[in-house]
Short mmCIF file of C-alpha atoms and ligand atoms in Angstrom, two decimals:
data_model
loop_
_atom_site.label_atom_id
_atom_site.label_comp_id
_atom_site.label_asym_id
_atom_site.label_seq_id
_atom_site.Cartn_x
_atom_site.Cartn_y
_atom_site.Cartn_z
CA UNK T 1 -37.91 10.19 -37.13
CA UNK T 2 -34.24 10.18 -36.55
CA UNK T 3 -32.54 7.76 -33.89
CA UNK T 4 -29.92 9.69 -31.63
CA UNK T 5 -28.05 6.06 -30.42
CA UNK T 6 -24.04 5.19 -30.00
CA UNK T 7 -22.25 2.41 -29.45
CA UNK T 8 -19.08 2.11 -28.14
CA UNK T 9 -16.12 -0.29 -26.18
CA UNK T 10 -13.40 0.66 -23.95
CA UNK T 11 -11.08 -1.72 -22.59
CA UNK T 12 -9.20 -2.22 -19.23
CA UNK T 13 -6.66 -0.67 -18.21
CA UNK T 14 -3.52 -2.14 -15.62
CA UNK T 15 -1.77 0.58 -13.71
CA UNK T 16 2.52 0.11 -13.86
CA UNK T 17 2.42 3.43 -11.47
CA UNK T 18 -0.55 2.96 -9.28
CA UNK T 19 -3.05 5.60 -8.46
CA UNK T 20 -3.98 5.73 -4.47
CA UNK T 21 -5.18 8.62 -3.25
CA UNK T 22 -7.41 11.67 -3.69
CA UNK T 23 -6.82 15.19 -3.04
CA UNK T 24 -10.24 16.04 -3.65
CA UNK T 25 -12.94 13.38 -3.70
CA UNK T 26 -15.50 14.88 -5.77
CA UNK T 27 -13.76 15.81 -8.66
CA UNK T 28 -11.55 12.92 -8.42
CA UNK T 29 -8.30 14.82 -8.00
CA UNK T 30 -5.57 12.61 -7.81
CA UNK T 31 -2.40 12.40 -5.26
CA UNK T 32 0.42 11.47 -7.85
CA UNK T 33 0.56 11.26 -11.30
CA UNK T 34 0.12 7.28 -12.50
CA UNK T 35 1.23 4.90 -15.45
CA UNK T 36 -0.74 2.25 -17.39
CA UNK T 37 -0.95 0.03 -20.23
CA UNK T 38 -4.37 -0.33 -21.93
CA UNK T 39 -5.24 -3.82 -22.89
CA UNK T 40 -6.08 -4.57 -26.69
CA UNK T 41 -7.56 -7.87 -26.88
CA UNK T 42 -11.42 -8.20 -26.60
CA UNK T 43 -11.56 -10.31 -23.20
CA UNK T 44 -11.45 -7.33 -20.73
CA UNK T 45 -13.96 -4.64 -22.05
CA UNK T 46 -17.04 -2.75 -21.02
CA UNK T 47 -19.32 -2.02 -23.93
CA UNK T 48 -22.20 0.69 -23.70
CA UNK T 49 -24.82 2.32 -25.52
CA UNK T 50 -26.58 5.48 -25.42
CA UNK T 51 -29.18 7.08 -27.27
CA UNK T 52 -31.33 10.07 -26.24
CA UNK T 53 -34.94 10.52 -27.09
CA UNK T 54 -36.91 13.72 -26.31
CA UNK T 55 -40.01 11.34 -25.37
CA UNK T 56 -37.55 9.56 -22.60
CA UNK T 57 -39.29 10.91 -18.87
CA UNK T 58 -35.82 10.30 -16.91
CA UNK T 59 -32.52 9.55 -17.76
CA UNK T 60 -31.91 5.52 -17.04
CA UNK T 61 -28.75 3.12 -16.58
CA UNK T 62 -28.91 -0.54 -16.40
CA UNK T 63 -25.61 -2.13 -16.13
CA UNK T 64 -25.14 -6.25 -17.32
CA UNK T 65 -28.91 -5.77 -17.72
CA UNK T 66 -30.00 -5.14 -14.49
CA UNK T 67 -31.41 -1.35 -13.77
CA UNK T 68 -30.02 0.40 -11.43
CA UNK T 69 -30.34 3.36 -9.51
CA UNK T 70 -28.70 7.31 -10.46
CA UNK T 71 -27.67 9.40 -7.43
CA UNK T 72 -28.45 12.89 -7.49
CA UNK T 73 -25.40 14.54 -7.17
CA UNK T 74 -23.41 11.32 -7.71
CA UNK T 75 -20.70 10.20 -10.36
CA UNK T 76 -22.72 9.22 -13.30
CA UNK T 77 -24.67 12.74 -12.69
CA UNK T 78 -21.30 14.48 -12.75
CA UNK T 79 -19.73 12.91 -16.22
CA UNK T 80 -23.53 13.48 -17.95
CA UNK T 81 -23.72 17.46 -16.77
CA UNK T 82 -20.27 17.70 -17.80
CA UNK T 83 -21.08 15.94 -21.30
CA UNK T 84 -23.91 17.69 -22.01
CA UNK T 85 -22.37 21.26 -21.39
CA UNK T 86 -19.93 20.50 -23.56
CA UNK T 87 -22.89 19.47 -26.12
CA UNK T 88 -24.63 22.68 -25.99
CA UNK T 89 -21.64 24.73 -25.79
CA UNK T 90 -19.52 23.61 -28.29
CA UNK T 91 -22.05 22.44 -30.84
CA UNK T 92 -25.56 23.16 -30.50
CA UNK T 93 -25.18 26.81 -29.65
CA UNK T 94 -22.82 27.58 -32.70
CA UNK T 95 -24.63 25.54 -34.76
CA UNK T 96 -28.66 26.29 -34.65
CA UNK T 97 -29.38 23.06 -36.89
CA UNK T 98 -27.66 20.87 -34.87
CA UNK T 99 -30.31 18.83 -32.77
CA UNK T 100 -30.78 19.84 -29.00
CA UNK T 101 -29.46 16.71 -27.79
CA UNK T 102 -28.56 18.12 -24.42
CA UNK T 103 -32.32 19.21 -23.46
CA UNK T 104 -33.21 15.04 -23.99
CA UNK T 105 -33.22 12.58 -21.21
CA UNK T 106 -30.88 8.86 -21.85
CA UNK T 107 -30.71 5.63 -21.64
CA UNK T 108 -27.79 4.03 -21.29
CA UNK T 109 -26.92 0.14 -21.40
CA UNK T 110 -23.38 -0.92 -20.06
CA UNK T 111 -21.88 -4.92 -20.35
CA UNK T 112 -18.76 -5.91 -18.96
CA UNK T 113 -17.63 -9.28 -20.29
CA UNK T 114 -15.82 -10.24 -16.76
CA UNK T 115 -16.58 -9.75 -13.59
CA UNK T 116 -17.42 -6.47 -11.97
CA UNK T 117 -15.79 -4.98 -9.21
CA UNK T 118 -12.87 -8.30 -8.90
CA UNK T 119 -10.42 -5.90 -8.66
CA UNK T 120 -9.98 -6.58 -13.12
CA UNK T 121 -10.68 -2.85 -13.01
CA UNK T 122 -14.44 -2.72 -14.39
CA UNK T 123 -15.11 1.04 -12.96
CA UNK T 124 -12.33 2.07 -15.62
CA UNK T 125 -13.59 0.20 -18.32
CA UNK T 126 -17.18 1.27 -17.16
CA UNK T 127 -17.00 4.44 -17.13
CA UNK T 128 -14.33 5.05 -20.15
CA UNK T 129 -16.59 3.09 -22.57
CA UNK T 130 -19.55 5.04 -20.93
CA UNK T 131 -17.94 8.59 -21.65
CA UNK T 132 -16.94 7.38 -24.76
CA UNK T 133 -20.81 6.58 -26.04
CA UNK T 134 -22.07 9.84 -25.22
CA UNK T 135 -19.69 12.03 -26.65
CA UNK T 136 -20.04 9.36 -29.96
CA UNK T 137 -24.02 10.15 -29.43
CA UNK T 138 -23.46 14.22 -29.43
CA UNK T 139 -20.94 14.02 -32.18
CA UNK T 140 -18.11 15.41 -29.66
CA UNK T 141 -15.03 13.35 -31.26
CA UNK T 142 -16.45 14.19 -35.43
CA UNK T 143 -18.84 16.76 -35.21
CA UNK T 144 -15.92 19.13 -37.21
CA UNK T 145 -13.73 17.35 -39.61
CA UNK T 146 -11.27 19.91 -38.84
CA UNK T 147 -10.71 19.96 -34.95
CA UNK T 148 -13.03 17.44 -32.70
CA UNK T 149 -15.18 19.36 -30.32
CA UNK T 150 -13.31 17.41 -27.58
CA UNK T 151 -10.07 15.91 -27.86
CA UNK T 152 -9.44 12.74 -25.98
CA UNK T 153 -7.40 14.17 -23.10
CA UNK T 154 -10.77 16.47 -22.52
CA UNK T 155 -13.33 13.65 -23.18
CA UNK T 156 -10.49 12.13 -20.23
CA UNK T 157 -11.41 14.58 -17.27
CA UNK T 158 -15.02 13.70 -17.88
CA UNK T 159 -14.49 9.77 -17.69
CA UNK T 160 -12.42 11.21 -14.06
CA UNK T 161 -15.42 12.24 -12.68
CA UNK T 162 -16.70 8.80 -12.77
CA UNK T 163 -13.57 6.90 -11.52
CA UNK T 164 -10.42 7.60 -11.45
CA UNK T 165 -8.73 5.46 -13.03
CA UNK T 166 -11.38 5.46 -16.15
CA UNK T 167 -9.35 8.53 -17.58
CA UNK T 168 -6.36 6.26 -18.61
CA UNK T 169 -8.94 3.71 -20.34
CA UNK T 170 -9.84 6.44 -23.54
CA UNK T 171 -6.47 5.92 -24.73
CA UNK T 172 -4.97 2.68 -25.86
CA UNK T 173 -1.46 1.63 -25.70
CA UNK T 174 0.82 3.36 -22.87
CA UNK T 175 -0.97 6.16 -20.96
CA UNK T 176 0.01 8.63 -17.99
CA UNK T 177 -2.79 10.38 -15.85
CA UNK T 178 -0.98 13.37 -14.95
CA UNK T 179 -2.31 14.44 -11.17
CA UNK T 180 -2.18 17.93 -12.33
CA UNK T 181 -1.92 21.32 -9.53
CA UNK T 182 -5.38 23.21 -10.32
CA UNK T 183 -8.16 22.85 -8.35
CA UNK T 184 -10.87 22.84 -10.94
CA UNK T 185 -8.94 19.72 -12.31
CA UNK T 186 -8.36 21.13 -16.21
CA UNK T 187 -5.38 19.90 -15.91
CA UNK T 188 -5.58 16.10 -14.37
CA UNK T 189 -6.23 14.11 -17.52
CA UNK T 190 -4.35 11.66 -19.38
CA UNK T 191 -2.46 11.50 -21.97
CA UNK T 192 -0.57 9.06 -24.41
CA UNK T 193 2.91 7.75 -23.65
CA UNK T 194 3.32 5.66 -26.43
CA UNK T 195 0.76 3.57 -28.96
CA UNK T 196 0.35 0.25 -28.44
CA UNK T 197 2.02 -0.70 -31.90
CA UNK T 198 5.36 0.92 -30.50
CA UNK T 199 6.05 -2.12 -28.64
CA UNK T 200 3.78 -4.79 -29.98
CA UNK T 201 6.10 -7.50 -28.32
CA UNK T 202 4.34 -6.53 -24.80
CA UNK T 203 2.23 -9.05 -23.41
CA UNK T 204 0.13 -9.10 -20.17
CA UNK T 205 -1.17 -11.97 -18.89
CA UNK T 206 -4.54 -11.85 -16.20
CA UNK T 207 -3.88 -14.53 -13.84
CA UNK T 208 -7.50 -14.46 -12.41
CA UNK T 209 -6.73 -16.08 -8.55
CA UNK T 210 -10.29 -14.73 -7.46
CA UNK T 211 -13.09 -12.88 -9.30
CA UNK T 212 -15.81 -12.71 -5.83
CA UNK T 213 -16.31 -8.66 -5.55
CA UNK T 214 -13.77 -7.53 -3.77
CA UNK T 215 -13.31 -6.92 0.55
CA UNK T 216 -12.39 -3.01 0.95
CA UNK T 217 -13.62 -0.82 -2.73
CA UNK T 218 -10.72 1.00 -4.08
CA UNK T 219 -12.44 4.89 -3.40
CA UNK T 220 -13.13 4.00 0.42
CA UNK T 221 -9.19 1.93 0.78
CA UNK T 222 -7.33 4.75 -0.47
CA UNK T 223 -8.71 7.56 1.04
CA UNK T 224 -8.06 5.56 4.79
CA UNK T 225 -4.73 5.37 3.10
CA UNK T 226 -4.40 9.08 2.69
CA UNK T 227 -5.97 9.86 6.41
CA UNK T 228 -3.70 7.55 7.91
CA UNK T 229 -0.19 6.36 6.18
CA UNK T 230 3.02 7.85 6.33
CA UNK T 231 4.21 5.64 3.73
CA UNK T 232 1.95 7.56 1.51
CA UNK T 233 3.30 10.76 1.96
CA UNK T 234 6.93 9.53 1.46
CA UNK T 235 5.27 7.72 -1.93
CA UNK T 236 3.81 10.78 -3.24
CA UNK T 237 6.97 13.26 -2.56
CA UNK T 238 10.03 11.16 -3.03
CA UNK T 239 9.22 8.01 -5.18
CA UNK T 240 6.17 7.84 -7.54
CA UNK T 241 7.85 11.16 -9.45
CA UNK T 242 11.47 9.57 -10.59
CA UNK T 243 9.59 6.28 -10.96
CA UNK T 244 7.34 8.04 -13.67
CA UNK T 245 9.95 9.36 -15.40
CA UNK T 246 12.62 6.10 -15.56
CA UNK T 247 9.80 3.95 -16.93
CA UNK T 248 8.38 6.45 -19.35
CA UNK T 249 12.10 6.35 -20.83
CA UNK T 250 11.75 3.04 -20.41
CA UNK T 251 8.82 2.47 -22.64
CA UNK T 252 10.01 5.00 -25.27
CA UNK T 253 13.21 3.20 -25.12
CA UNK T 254 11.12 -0.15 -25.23
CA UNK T 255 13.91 -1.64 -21.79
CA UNK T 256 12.01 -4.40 -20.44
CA UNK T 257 14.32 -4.96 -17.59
CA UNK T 258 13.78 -1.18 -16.61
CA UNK T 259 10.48 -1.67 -17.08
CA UNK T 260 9.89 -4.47 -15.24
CA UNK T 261 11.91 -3.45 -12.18
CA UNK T 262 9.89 -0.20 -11.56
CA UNK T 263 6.38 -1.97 -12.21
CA UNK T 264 7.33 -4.59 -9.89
CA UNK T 265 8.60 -2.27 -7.33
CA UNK T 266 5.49 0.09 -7.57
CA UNK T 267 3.10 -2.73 -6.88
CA UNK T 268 4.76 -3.94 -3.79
CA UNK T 269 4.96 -0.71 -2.35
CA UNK T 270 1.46 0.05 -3.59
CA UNK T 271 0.63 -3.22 -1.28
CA UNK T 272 3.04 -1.69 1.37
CA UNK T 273 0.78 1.72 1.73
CA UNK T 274 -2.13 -0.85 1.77
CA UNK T 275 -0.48 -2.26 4.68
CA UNK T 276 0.53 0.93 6.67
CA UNK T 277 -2.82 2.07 6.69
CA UNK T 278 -4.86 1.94 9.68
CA UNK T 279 -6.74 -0.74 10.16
CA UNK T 280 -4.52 -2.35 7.31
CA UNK T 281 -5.58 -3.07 4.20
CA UNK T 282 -4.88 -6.94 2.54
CA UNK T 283 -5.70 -7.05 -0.95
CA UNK T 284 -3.09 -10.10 -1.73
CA UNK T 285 -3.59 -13.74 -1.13
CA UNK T 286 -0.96 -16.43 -0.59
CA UNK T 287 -1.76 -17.28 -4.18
CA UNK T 288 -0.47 -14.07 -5.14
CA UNK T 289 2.09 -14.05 -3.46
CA UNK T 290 3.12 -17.69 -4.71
CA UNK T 291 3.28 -15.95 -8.18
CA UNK T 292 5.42 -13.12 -6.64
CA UNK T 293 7.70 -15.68 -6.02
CA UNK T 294 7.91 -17.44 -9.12
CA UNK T 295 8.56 -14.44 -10.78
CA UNK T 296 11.47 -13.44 -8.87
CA UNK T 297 12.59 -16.80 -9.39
CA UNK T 298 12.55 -16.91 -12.55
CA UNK T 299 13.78 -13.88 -13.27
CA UNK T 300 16.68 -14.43 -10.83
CA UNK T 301 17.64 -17.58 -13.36
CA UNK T 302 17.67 -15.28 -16.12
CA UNK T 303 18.88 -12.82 -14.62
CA UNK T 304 22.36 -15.10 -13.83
CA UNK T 305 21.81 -16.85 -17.48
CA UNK T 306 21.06 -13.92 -19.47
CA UNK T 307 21.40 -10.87 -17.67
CA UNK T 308 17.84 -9.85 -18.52
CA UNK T 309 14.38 -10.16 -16.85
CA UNK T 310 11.50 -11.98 -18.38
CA UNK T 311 8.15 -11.02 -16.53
CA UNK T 312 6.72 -8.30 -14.18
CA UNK T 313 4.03 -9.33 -11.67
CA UNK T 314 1.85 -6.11 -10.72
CA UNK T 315 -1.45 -6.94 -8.73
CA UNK T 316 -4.53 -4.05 -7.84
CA UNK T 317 -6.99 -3.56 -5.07
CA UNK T 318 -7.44 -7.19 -5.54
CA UNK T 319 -5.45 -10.67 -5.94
CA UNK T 320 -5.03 -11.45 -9.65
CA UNK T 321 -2.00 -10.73 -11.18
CA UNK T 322 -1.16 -9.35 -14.17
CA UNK T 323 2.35 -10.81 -15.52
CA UNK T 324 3.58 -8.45 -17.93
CA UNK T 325 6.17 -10.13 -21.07
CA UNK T 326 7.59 -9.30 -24.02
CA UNK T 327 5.71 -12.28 -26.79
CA UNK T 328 9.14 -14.63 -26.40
CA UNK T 329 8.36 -15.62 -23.18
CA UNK T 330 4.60 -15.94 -23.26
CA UNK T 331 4.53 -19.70 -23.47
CA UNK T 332 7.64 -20.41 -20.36
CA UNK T 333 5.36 -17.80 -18.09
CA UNK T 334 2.25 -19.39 -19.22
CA UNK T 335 3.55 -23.25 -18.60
CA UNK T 336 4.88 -22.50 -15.37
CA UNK T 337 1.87 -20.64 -13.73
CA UNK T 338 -0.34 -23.82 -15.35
CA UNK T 339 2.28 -26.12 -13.49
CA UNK T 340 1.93 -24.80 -10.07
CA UNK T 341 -1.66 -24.04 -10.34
CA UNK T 342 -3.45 -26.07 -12.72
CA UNK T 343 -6.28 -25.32 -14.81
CA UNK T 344 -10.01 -27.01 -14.25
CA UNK T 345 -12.17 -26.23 -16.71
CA UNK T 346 -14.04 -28.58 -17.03
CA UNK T 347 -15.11 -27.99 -13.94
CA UNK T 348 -15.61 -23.78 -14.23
CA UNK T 349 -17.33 -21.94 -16.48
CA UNK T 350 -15.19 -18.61 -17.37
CA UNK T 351 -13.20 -17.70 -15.42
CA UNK T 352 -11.72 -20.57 -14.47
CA UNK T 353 -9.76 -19.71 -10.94
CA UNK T 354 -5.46 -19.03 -12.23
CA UNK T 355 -7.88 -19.01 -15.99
CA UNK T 356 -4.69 -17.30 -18.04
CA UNK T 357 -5.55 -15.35 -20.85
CA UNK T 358 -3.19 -13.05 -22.96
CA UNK T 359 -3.79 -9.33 -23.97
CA UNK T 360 -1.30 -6.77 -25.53
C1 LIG Y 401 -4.72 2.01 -10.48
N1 LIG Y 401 -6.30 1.29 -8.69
O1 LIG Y 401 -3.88 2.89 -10.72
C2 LIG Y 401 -4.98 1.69 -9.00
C3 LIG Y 401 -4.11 0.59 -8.50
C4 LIG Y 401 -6.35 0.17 -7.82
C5 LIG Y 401 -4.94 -0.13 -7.49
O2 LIG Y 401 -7.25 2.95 -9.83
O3 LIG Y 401 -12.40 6.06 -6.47
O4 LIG Y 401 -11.51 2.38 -9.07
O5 LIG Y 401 -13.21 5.36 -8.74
O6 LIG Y 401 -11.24 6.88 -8.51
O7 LIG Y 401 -10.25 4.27 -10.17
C6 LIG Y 401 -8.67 1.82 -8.43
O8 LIG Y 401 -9.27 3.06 -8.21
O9 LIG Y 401 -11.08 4.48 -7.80
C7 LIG Y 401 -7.36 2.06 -9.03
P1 LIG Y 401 -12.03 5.76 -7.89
P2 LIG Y 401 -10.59 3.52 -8.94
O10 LIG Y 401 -5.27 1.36 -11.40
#
């Protein structure tokens, strides 16, 4: 008897341009267009594994081990109806040998190897390496060998049914999630800026200040953001579109300084719409914003010394950083955070509170 099973990993992604704000809350419709890099090493990564069995009674989830519950109607239900339609569709009614996958309930196992919901951006990973099984389990990515059933840019509007930000997690390297104009979302998906190997000198470094879950969830923060901020509106219209386009030149034209400027300056006003929403939202600690000011410092030195910058801070609904550098300064950014804020591991089991660790 056959065994219908896939096993996949997708890794984090950190947003440059951040995403904040639906337009429609279902089907995850975003307010501006956003900007990430996908991280390559192994230490940030949800792995997950599906298989379907026509003797399975309900489709079931655990996630790090534990089982939990599937919400009629909910996310999860969304990305698997979606999945399996494009199952039957696309292979199982054109093909009458093909197995009726689609008809069979799952189970599906999910580990993240960090902590969930710390504002490391686990719902991404989650549901990226999640999409990613199933279509790996119904043969969506190399059922043809000419043209996959799904590309990844389709296989990307399902993981943005689950969350958001998930969409820019099924492609590695440099990846915009264009907010797209139709209501059914087709066209709200990501897509690839650049691989990863067209600047392999870029470095980002997780300064992990805090991994408790975190105060105010990401889906409920930004849509009081939407209701209530100004700031928001002025974001959306006037900024986040010429910031998009100066650092996608940036990245193509690999200018860190560029780069680094607009990444820096999206966060803080990312943490400024945070702030003009009512009641105000506080995602940063003074720990983060210590390392917002050794970054300007240090980049102010250089600046003056070499006329470049060195490092980009960019923090999330959360307050780790992530310090992005190009692989020459890796060791200065590293012994400086370790200075002010020193490691104790001995003390900690992973992750150790500041606990540095380098991804590309
Ligand atoms: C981002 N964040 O672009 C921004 C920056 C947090 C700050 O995407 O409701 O967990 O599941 O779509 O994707 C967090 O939002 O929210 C997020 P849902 P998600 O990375």
């Amino acid at each position: 008897m056959a065994v219908y099973q896939a096993t996949t990993s997708a890794p984090v992604n950190i947003a440059c341009i951040k995403y904040w704000g639906k337009r429609d809350t279902t089907l995850i419709l975003p307010t501006n267009s956003s900007l990430s890099v996908t991280l390559s090493q192994d230490h940030l990564r949800s792995t997950t594994t599906s298989r379907a069995d026509p003797s399975f009674t309900e489709t079931k989830l655990w996630l790090n081990g534990k089982e939990e519950d599937i919400k009629s109607g909910g996310r999860l239900e969304r990305c698997l109806k979606e999945l399996k339609k494009m199952r039957k569709e696309r292979i199982e009614d054109k093909e009458p040998n093909a197995p009726k996958l689609s008809e069979w309930n799952l189970h599906i196992a999910s580990y993240n190897n960090f902590p969930t919901a710390a504002g490391l951006a686990s719902s991404a990973s989650g549901f990226a390496a999640l999409t990613s099984s199933i279509a790996a389990l119904y043969e969506l990515n190399t059922f043809s060998s000419v043209k996959p059933a799904a590309s990844p840019s389709e296989l990307s509007i399902v993981a943005r049914l689950g969350s958001g930000s998930a969409c820019r997690s099924l492609f590695g390297g440099f990846v915009a999630w264009q907010a797209g104009s139709s209501p059914s979302g087709s066209d709200s998906l990501a897509v690839e800026v650049a691989p990863q190997n067209h600047w392999p000198t870029m470095h980002a470094l997780i300064c992990v200040v805090n991994d408790a879950k975190k105060g105010t969830s990401s889906t409920s923060g930004m849509q009081r953001t939407v209701e209530t901020s100004a700031l928001l509106q002025h974001r959306i219209k006037d900024v986040v579109p010429k910031r998009l386009e100066g650092i996608i030149k940036a990245i193509q034209e690999k200018d860190f300084d560029t780069f680094a400027k607009i990444t820096m300056a999206d966060s803080n006003q990312f943490h400024a719409v945070a702030l003009d929403t009512a009641p105000p939202i506080f995602y940063m600690n003074d720990v983060s914003r210590s390392i917002i000011s050794i970054i300007e410092e240090l980049n102010r030195v250089s600046l003056s010394k070499t006329g470049h910058l060195v490092a980009a801070y960019t923090f999330d609904a959360g307050p780790n950083a992530v310090i992005y550098t190009e692989e020459k300064n890796v060791k200065q950014i590293i012994e400086i955070i370790v200075k002010y804020f020193p490691q104790s591991s001995e003390l900690t089991p992973f992750p150790d509170p500041f606990k540095l660790f380098g991804g590309k």
